[in-house]
mmCIF file of C-alpha atoms in Angstrom:
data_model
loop_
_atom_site.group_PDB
_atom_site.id
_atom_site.type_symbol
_atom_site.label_atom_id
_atom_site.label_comp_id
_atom_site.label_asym_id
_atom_site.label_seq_id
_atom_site.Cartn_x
_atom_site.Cartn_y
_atom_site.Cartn_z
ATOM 1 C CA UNK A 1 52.840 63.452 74.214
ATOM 2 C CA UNK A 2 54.369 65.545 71.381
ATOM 3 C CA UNK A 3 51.330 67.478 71.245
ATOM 4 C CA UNK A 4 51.797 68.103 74.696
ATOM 5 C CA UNK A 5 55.623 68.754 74.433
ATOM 6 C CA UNK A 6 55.007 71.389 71.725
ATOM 7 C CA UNK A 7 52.721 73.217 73.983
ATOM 8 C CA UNK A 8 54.710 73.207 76.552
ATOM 9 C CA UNK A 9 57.639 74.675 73.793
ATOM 10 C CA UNK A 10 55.247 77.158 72.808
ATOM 11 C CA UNK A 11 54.183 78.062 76.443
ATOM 12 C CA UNK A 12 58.209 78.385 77.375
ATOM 13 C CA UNK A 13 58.893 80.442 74.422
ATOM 14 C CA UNK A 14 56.442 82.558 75.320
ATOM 15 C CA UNK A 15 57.619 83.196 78.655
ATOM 16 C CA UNK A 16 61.015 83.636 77.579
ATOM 17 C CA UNK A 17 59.495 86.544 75.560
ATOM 18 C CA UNK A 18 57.703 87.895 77.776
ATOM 19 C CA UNK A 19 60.786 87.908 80.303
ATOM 20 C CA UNK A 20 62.941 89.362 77.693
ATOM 21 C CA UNK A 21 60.506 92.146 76.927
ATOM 22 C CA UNK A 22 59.884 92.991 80.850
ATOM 23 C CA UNK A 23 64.060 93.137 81.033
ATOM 24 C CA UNK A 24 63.878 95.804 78.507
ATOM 25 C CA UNK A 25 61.625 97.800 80.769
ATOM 26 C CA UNK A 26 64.081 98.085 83.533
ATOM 27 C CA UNK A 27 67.620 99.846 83.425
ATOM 28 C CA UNK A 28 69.759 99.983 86.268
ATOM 29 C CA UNK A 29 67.095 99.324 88.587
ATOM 30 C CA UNK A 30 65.027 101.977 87.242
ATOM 31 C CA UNK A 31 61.215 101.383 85.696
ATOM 32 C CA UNK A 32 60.912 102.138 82.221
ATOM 33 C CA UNK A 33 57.427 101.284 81.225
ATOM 34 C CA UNK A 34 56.385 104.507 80.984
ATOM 35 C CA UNK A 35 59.313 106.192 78.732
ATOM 36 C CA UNK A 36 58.687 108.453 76.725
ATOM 37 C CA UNK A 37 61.589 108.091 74.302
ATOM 38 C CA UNK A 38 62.411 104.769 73.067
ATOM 39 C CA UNK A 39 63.771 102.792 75.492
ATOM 40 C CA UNK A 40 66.636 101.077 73.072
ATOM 41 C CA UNK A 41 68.184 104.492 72.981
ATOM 42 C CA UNK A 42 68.592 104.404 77.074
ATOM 43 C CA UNK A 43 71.929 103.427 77.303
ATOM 44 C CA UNK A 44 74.371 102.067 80.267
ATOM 45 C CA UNK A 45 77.050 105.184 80.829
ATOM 46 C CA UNK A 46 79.188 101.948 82.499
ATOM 47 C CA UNK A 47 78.539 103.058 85.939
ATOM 48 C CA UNK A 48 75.466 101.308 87.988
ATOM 49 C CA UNK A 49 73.472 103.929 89.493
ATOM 50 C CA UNK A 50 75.313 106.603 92.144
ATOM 51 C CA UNK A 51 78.164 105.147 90.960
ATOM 52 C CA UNK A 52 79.439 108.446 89.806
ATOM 53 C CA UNK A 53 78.083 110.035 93.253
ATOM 54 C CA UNK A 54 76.503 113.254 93.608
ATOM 55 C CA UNK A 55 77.291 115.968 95.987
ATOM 56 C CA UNK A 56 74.585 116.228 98.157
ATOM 57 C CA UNK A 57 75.951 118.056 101.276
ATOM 58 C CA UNK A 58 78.434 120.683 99.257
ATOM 59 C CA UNK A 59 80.785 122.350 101.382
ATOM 60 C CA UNK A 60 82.054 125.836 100.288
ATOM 61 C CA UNK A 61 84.920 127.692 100.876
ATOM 62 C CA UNK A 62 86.222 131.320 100.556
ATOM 63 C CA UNK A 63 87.590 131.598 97.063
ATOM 64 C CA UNK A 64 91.025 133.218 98.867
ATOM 65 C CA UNK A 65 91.367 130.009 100.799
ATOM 66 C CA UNK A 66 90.727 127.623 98.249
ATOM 67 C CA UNK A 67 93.198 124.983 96.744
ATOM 68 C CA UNK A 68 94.103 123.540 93.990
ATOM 69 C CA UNK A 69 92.310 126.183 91.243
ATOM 70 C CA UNK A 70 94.921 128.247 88.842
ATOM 71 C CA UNK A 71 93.732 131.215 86.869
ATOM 72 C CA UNK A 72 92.884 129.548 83.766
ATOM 73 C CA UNK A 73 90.927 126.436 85.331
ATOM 74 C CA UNK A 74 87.309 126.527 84.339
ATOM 75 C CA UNK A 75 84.276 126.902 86.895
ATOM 76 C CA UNK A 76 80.592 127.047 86.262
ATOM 77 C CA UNK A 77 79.171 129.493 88.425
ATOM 78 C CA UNK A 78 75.834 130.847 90.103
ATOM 79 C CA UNK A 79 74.938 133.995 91.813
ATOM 80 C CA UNK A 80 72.056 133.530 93.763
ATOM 81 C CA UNK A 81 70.763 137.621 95.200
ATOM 82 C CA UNK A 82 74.422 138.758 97.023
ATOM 83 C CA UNK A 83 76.006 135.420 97.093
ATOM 84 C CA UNK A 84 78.338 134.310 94.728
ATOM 85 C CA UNK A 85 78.956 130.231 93.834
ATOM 86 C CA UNK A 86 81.773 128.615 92.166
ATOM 87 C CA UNK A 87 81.345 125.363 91.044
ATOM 88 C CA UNK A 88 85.086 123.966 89.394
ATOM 89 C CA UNK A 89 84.376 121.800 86.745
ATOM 90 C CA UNK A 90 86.941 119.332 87.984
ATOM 91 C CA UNK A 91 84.638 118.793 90.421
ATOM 92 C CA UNK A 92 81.634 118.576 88.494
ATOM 93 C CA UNK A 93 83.685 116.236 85.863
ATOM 94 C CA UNK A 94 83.280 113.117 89.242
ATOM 95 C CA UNK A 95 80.322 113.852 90.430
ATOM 96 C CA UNK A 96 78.209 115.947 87.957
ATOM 97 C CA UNK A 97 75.557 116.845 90.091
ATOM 98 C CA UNK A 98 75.417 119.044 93.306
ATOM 99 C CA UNK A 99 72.028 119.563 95.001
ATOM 100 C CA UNK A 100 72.847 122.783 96.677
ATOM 101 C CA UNK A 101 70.940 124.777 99.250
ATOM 102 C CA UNK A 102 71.226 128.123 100.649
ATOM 103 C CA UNK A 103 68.834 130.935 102.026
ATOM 104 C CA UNK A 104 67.981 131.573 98.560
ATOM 105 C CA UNK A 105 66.427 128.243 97.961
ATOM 106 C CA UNK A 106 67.527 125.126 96.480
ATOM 107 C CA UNK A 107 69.706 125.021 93.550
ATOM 108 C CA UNK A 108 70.550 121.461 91.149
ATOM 109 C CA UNK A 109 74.222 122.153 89.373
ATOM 110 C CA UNK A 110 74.409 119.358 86.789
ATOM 111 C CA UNK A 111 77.600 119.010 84.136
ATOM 112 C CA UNK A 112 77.655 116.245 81.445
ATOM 113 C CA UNK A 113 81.140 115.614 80.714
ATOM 114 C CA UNK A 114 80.605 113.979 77.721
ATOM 115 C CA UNK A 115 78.196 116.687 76.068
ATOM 116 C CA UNK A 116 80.010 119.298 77.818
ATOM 117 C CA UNK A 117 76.712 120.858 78.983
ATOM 118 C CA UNK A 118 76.929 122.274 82.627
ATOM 119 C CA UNK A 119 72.998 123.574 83.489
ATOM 120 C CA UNK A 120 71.484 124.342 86.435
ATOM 121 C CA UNK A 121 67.694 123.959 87.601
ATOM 122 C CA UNK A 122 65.386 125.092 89.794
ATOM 123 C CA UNK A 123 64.311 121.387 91.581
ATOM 124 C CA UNK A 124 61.259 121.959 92.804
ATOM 125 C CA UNK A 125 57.501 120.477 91.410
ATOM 126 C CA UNK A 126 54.716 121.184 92.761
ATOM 127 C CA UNK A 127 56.029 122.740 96.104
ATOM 128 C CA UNK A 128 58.068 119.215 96.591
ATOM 129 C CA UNK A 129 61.846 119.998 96.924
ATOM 130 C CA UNK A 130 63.382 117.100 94.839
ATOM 131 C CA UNK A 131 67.367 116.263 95.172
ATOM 132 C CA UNK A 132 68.829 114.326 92.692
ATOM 133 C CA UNK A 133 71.461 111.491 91.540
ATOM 134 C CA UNK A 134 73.510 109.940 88.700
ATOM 135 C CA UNK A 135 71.692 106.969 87.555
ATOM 136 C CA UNK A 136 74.037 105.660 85.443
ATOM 137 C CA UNK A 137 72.655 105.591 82.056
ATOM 138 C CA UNK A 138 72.628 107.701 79.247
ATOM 139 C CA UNK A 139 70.222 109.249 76.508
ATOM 140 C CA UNK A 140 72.165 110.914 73.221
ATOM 141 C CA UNK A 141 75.171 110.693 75.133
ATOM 142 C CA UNK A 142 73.996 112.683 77.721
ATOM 143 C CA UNK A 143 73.444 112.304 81.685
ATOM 144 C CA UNK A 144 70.000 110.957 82.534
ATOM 145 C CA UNK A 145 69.844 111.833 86.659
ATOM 146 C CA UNK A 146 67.050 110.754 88.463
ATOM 147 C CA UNK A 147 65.469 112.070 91.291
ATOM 148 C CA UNK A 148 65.425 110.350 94.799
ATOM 149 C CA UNK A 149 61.910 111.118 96.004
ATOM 150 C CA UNK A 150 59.887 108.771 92.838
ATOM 151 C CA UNK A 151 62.710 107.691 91.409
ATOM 152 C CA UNK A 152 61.777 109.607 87.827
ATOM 153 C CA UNK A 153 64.471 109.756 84.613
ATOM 154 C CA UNK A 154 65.398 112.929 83.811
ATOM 155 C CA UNK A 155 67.118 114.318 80.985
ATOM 156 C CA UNK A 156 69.717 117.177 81.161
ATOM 157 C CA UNK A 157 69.250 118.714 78.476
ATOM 158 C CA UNK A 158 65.873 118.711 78.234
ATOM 159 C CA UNK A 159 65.238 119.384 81.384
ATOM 160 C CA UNK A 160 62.227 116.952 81.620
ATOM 161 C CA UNK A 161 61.236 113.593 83.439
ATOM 162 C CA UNK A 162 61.396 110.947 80.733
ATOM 163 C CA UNK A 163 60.210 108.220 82.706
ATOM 164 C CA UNK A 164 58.673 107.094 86.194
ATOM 165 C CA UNK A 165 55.910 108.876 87.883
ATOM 166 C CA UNK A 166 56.699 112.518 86.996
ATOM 167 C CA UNK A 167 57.101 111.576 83.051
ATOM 168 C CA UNK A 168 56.836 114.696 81.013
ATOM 169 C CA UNK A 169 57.223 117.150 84.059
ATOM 170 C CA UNK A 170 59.943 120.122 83.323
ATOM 171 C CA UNK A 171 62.367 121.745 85.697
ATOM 172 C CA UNK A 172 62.380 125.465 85.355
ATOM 173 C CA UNK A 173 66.230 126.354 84.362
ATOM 174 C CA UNK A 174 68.600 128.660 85.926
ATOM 175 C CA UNK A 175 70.970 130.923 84.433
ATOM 176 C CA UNK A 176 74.842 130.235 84.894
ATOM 177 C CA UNK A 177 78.037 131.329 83.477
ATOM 178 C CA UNK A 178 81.130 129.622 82.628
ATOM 179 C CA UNK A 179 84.486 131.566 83.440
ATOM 180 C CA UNK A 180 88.042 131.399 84.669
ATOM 181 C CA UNK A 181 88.876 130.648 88.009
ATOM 182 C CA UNK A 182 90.856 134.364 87.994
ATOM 183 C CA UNK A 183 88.315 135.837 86.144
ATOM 184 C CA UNK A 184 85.656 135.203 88.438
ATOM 185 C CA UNK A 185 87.396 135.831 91.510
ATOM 186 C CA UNK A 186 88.113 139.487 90.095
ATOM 187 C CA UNK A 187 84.377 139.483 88.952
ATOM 188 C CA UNK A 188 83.121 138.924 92.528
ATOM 189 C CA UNK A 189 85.674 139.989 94.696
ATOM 190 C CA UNK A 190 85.511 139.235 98.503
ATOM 191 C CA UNK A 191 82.097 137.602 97.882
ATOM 192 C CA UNK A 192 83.045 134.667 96.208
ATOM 193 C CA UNK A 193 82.292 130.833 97.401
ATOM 194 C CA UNK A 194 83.699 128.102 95.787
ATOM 195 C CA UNK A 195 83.010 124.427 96.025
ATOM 196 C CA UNK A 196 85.671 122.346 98.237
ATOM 197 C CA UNK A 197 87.145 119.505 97.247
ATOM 198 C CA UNK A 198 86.514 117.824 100.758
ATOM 199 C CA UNK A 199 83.551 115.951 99.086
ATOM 200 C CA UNK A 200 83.805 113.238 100.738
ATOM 201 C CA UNK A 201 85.422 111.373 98.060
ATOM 202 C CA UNK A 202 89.223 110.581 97.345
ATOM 203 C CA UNK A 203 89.632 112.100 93.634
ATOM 204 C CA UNK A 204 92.107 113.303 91.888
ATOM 205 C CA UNK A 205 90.387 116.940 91.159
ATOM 206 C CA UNK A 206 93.251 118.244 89.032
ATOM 207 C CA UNK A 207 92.957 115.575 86.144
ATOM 208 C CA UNK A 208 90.016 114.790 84.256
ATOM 209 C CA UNK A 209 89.196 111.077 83.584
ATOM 210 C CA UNK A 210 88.015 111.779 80.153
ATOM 211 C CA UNK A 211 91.514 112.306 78.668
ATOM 212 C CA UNK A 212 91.356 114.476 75.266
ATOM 213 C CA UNK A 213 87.774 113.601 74.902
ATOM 214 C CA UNK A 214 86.961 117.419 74.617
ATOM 215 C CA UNK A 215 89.318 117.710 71.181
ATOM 216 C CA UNK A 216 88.697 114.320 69.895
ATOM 217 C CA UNK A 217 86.200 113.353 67.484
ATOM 218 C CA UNK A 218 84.973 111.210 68.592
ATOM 219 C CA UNK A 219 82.259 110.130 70.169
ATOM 220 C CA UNK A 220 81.739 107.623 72.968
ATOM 221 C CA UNK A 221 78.096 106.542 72.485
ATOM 222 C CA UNK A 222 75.901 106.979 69.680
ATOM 223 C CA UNK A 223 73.345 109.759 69.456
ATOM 224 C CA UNK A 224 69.962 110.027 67.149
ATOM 225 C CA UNK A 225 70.866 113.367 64.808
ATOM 226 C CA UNK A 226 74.356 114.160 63.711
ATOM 227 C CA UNK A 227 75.592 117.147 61.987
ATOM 228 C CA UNK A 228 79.287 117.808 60.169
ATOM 229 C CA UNK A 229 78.766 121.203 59.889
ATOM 230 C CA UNK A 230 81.116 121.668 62.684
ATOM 231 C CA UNK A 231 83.502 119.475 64.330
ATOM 232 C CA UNK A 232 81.367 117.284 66.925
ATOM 233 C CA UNK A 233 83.475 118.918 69.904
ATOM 234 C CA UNK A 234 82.763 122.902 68.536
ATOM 235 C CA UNK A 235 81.433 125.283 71.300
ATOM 236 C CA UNK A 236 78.240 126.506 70.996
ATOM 237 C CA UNK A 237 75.790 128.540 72.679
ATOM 238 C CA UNK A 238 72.453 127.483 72.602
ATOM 239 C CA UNK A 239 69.009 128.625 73.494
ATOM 240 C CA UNK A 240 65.226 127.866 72.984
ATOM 241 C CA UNK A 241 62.142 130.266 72.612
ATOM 242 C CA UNK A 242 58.565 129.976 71.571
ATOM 243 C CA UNK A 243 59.688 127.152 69.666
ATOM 244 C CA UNK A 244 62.257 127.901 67.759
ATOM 245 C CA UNK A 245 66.007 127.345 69.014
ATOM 246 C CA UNK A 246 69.244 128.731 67.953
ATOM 247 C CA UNK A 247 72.955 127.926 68.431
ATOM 248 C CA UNK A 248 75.829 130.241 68.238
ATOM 249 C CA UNK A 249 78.804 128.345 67.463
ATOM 250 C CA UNK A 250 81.917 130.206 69.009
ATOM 251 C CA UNK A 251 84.128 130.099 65.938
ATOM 252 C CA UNK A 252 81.362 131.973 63.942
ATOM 253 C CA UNK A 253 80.960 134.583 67.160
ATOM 254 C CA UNK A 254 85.017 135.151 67.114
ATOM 255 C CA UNK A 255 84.834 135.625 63.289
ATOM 256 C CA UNK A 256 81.886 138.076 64.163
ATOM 257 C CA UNK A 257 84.350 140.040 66.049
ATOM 258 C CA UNK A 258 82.361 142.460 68.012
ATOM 259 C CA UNK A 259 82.238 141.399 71.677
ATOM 260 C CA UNK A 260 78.047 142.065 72.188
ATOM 261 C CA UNK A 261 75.848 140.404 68.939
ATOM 262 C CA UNK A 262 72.648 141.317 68.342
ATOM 263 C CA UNK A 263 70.315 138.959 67.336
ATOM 264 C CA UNK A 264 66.677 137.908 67.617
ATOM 265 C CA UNK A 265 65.379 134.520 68.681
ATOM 266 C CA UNK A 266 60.972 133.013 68.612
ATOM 267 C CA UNK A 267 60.398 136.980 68.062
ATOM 268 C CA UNK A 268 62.594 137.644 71.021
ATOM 269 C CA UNK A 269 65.432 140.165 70.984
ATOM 270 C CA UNK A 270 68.750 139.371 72.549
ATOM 271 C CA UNK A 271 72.547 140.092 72.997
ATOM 272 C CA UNK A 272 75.327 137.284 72.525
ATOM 273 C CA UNK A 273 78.304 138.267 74.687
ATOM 274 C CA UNK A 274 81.359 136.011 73.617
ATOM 275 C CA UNK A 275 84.266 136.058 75.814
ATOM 276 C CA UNK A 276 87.237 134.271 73.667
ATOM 277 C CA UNK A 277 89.300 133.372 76.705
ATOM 278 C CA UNK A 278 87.379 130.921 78.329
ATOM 279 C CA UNK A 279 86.107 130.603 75.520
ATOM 280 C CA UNK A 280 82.302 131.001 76.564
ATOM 281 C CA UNK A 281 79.367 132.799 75.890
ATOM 282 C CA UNK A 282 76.498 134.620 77.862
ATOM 283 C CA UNK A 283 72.909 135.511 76.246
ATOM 284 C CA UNK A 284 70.787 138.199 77.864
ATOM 285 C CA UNK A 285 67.521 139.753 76.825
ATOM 286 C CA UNK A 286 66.598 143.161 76.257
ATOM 287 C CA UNK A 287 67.300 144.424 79.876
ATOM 288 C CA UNK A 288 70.222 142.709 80.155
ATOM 289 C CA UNK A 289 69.226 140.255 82.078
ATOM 290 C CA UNK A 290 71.005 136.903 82.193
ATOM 291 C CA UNK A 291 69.122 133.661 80.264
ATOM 292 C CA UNK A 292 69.621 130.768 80.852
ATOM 293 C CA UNK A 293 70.750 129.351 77.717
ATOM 294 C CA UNK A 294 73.397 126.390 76.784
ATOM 295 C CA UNK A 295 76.973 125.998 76.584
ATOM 296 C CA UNK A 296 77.602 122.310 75.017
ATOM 297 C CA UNK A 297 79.537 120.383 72.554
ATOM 298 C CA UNK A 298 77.911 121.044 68.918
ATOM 299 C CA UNK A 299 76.752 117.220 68.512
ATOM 300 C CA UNK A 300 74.932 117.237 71.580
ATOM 301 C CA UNK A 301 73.098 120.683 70.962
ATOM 302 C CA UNK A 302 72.637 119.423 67.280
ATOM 303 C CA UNK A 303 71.179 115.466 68.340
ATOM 304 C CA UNK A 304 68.416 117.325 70.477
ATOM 305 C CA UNK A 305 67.849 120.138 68.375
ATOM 306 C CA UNK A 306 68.026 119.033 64.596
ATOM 307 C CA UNK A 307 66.020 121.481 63.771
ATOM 308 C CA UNK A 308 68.270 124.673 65.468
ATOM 309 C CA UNK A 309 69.060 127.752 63.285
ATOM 310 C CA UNK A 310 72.775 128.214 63.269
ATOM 311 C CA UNK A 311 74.141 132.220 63.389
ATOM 312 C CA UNK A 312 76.818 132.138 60.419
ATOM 313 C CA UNK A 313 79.118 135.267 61.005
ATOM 314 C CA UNK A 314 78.837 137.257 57.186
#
């Protein structure tokens, strides 16, 4: 009988191991047994998944018509051949994704609030148009969104499946700017479509439910790499190429002075232009065409890019 009881011990123990370890394989209703980061460092944002809800049937109006956006209120925008896309991060601060469509093809819009990375991506693998949602759970303190057709992990910033059954697949990114409200309207005149805030969703638009977050130090949820060169919440501009990436951190541009920087990136020439009003910063290549590189908070381009060269002004 005790022989028999401490099998039975054994054989429940077991079990109970077993269960634990499958638990740690599924997050928010999400499979994990494929990851390809460690799954202890997938973290629950609080939210269960959509329950920060994407925008998945945007509705734009004329930028002349719109309400409540002052001159100084920050929008992430797109121009996609003649049209021209607003995106107010207000907006983008609830819902953080859009999946937009127009006749230029499909579009994703993605903001982090808490890495303060707004990036955009072309959504389409292997000729399959994918749309996408908030699952809920973080990586390095930044959004993990999945996408609805297989139900894959991706991560924002790297702009890669990191679990499910397109693990390791990359979206191809899409350049956007960041500018004031006024500053954009003047930039595209008559042409100029910004997202309403008939979403669908009662939200207060005006007030962001992150507080001082962007100022403060710290840091809601823990991340693998952390720098103190700069303060954790320090604008950068960030970029990767051939391997080798590079941040611009907007204190060092404005010390710089100039408004265009030279500089050379993976053997790559380019041209940093800082505006020091928003504050932002655009990167464009030889031509002058715009790249799609990174506005975020220093710690988050730092945690996935410990290895970044950092432009010091002299």
């Amino acid at each position: 009988m005790k022989m028999r009881a401490r099998n039975l011990l054994s054989l429940g123990a077991a079990l109970l191991m077993f269960a634990q370890s499958g638990m740690t394989q599924e997050k928010n209703g999400f499979d994990l047994s494929n990851a390809l980061i460690p799954v202890d460092e997938i973290l629950s944002g609080g939210p269960p998944r959509d329950g920060i809800p994407s925008i998945n049937n945007p509705k734009f109006e004329h930028a002349g018509d719109s309400l409540p956006w002052r001159g100084d209120d920050l929008v992430m925008t797109y121009d996609q051949d003649q049209a021209r896309y607003a995106f107010p991060i207000g907006i983008l601060n609830w819902h953080e994704i859009v999946n937009h469509e127009s006749d230029g093809g499909p579009v994703l819009i993605t903001f982090c609030p808490l890495c303060g990375t707004g990036m955009a991506f072309y959504p389409v693998v292997d000729g399959r148009d994918l749309t996408f949602g908030v699952s809920g759970l973080l990586y390095s303190s930044d959004l993990l969104m999945y996408d609805h057709q297989t139900e894959s992990l991706w991560s924002q910033i790297e702009g890669r499946a990191i679990s499910g059954p397109l693990a390791g697949t990359e979206l191809k990114p899409v350049a956007v700017r960041h500018e004031l409200w006024q500053k954009w309207r003047d930039r595209v005149g008559d042409n100029g479509q910004v997202l309403s805030t008939d979403t669908g969703h009662r939200r207060n638009y005006r007030q962001s439910p992150y507080g001082d977050y962007d100022h403060s130090e710290r840091l809601y949820f823990p991340v693998s790499s952390t720098s103190r060169k700069y303060h954790p919440k320090t604008w950068v501009l960030g970029w990767t190429h051939n391997g080798e990436s590079k941040a611009w951190p907007f204190p060092e541009l404005a010390d710089h002075g100039a408004g265009v920087l030279e500089d050379q990136i993976g053997g790559k020439n380019v041209s940093v232009h800082y505006d020091a009003d928003v504050p932002s910063a655009e990167l464009r290549d030889e031509s002058g065409k715009l790249m799609p590189a990174t506005r975020a908070f220093w710690f988050a381009w730092y945690t996935f890019h410990p290895e970044t060269q950092v432009f010091e002004a002299d």
